[in-house]
PDB file of C-alpha atoms in Angstrom:
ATOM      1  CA  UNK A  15     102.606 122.177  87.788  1.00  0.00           C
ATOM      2  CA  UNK A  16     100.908 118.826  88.408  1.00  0.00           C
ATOM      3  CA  UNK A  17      97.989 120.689  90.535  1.00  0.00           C
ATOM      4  CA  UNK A  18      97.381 122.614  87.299  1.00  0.00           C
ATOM      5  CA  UNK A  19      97.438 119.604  84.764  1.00  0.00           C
ATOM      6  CA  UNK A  20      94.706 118.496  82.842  1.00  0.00           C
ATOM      7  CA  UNK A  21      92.530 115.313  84.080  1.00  0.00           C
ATOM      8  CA  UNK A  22      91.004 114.363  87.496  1.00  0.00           C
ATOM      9  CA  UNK A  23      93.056 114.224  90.467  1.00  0.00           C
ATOM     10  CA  UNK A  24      92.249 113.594  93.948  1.00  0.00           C
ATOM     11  CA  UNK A  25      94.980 116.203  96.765  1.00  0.00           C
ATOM     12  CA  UNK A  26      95.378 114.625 100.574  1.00  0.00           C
ATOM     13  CA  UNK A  27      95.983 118.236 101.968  1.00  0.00           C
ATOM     14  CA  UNK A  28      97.381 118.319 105.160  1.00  0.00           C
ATOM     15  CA  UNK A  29      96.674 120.960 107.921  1.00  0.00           C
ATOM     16  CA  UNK A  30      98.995 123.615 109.317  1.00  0.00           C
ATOM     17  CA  UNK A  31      99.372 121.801 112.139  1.00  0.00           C
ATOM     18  CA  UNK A  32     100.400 118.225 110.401  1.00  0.00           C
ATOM     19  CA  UNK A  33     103.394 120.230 108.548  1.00  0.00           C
ATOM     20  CA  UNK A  34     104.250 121.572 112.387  1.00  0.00           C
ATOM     21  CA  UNK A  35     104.101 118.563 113.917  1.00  0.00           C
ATOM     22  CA  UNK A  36     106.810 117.050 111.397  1.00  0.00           C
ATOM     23  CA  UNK A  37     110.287 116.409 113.012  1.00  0.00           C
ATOM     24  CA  UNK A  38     112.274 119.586 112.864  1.00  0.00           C
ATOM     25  CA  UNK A  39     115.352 117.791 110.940  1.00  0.00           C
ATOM     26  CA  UNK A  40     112.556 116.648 108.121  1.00  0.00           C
ATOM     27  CA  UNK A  41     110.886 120.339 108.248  1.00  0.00           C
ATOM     28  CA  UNK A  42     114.528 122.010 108.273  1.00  0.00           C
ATOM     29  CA  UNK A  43     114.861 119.594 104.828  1.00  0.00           C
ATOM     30  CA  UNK A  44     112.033 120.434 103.419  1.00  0.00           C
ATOM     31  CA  UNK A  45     111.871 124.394 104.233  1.00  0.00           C
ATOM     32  CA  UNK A  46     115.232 124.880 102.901  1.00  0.00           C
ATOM     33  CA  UNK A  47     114.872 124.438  99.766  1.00  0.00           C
ATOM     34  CA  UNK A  48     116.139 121.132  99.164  1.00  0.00           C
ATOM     35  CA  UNK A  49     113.318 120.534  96.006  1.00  0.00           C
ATOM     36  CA  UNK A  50     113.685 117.192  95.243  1.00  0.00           C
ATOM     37  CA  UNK A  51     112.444 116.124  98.795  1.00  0.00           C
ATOM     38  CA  UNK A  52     109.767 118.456  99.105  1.00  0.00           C
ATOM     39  CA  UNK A  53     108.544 117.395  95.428  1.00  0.00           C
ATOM     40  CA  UNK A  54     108.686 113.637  96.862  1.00  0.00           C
ATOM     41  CA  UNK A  55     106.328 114.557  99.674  1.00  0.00           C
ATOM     42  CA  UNK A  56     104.154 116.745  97.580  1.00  0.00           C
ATOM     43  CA  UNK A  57     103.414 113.868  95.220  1.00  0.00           C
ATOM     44  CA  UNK A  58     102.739 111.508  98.030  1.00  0.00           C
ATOM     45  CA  UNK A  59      99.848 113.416  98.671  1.00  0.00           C
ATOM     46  CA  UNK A  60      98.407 113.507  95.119  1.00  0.00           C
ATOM     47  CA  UNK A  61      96.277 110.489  93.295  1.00  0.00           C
ATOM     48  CA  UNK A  62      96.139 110.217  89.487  1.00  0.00           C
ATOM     49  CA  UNK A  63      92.282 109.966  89.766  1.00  0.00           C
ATOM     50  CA  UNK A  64      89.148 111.435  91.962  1.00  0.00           C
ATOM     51  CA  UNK A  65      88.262 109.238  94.481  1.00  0.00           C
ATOM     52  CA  UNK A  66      85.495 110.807  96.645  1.00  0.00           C
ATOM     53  CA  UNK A  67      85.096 109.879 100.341  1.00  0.00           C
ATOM     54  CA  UNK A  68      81.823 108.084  99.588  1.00  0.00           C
ATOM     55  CA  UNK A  69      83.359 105.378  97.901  1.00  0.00           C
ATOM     56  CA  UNK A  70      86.052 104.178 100.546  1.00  0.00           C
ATOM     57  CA  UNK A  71      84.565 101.073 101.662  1.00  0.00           C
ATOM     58  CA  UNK A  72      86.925  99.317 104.712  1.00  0.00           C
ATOM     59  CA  UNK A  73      89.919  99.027 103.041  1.00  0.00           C
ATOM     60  CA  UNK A  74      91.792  99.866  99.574  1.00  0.00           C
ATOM     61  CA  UNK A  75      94.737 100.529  97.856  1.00  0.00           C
ATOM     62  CA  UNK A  76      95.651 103.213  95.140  1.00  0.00           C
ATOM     63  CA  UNK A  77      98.613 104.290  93.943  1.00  0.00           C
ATOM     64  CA  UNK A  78      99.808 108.308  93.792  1.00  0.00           C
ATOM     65  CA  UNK A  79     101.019 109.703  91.070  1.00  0.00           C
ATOM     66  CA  UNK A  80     104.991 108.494  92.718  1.00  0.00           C
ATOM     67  CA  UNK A  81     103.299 105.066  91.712  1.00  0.00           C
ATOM     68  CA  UNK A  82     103.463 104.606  95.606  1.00  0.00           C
ATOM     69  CA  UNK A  83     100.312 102.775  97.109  1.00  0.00           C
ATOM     70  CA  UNK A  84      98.013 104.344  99.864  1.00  0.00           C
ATOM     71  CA  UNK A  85      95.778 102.511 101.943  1.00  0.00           C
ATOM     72  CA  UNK A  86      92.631 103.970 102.090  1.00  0.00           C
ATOM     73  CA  UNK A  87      90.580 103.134 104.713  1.00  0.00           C
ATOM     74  CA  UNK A  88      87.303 103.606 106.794  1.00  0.00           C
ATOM     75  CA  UNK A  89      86.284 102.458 109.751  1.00  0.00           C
ATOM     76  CA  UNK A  90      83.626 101.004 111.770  1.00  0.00           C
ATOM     77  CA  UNK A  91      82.491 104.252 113.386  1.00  0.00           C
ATOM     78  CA  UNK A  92      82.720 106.082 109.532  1.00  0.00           C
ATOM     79  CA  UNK A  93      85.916 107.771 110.228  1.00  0.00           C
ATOM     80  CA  UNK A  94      88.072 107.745 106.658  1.00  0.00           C
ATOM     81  CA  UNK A  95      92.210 107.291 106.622  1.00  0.00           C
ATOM     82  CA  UNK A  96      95.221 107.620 104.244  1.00  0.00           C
ATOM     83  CA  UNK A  97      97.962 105.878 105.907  1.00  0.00           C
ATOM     84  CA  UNK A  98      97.703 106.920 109.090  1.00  0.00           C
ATOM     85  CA  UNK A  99      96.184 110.172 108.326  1.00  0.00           C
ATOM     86  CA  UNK A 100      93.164 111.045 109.197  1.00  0.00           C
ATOM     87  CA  UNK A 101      90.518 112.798 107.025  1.00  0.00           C
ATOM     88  CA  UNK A 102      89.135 116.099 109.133  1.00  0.00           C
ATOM     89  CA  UNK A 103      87.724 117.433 105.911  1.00  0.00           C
ATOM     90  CA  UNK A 104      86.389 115.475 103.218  1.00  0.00           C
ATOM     91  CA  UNK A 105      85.217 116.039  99.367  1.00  0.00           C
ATOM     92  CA  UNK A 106      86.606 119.627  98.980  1.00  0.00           C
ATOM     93  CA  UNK A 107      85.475 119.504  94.869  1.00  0.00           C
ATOM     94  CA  UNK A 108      87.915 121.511  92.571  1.00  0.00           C
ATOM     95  CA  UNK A 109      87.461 121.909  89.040  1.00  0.00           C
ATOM     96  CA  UNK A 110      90.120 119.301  88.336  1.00  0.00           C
ATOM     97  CA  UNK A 111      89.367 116.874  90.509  1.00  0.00           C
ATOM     98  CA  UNK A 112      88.300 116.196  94.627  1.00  0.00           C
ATOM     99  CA  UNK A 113      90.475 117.693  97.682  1.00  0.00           C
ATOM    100  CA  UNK A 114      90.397 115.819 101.451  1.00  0.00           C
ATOM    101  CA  UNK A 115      91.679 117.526 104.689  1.00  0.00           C
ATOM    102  CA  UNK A 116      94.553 115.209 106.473  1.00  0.00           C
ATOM    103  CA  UNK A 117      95.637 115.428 109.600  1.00  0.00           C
ATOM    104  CA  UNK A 118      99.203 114.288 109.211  1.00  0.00           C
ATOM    105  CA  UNK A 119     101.932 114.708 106.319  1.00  0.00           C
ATOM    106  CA  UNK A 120     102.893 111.975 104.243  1.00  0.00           C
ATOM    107  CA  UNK A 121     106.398 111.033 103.664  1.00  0.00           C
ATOM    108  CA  UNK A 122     107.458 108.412 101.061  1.00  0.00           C
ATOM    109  CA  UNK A 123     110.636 106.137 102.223  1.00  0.00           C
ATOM    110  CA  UNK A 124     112.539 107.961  99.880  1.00  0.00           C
ATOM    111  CA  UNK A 125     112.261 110.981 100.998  1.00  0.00           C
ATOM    112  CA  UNK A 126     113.593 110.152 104.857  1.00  0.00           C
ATOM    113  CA  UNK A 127     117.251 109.489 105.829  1.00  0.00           C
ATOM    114  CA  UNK A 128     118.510 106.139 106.039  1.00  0.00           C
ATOM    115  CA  UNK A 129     117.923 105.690 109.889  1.00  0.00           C
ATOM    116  CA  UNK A 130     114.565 106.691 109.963  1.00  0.00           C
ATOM    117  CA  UNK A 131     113.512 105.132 107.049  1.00  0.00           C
ATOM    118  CA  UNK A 132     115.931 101.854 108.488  1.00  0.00           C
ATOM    119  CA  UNK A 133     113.749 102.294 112.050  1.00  0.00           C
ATOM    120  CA  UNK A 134     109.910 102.905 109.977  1.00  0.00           C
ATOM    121  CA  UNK A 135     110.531  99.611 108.370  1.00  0.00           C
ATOM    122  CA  UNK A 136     112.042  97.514 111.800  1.00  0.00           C
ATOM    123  CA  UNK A 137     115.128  97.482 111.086  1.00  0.00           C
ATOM    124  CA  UNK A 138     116.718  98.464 114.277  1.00  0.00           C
ATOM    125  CA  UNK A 139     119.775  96.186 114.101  1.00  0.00           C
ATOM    126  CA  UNK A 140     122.275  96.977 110.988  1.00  0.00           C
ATOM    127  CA  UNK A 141     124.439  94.119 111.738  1.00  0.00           C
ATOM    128  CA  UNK A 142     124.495  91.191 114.056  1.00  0.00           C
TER     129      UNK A 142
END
């Protein structure tokens, strides 16, 4: 498994209560065993390299190991995002690399339907 693989990695874990607050079409998809999808939005969550909360400065960008970018940000009162996740627990160290608490799942593009991923990206009109 990826988790398991040799070399650094840095794991945006998200809480119980991110994977319950998911839409209920999205969790029925991903509880029900359709694996590709649920591999998608496992991978979002994973970085090819440790980045530790110390060193998120304002903003960045890194890519997962989908080659998907994540911005990375922290803000003027020292709170620390992915997306639009928030980190509630930061710098969990694992002997393969660094593990922060999210608040909220992420879901690649790819892994949505067509008219949510259609409405995340404004596109609220298919034809005019």
């Amino acid at each position: 498994s990826t988790l398991k693989a040799d070399g650094q990695l840095t794991v945006f874990a998200p809480t119980n209560a991110a994977f319950e607050s998911l839409d209920r079409v999205l969790l029925d998809r991903l509880l029900s065993g359709d694996p590709e999808c649920l591999l998608k939005v496992l991978k979002e969550h994973v970085l090819p390299n440790v980045i530790c909360s110390t060193v998120i400065q304002e903003k960045a960008k890194s890519r997962n190991i989908l080659n998907n970018y994540l911005n990375l940000t922290r803000t003027q009162d020292d709170k620390v995002f992915v997306n639009d996740a928030q980190v509630v627990r930061a710098d969990v160290m694992a002997t393969n690399g660094v593990i922060h608490v999210i608040d909220a799942v992420l879901i690649p593009d790819d892994a949505l339907d067509l008219i949510t991923t259609a409405k995340n990206n404004g596109l609220t009109e298919l034809v005019k």
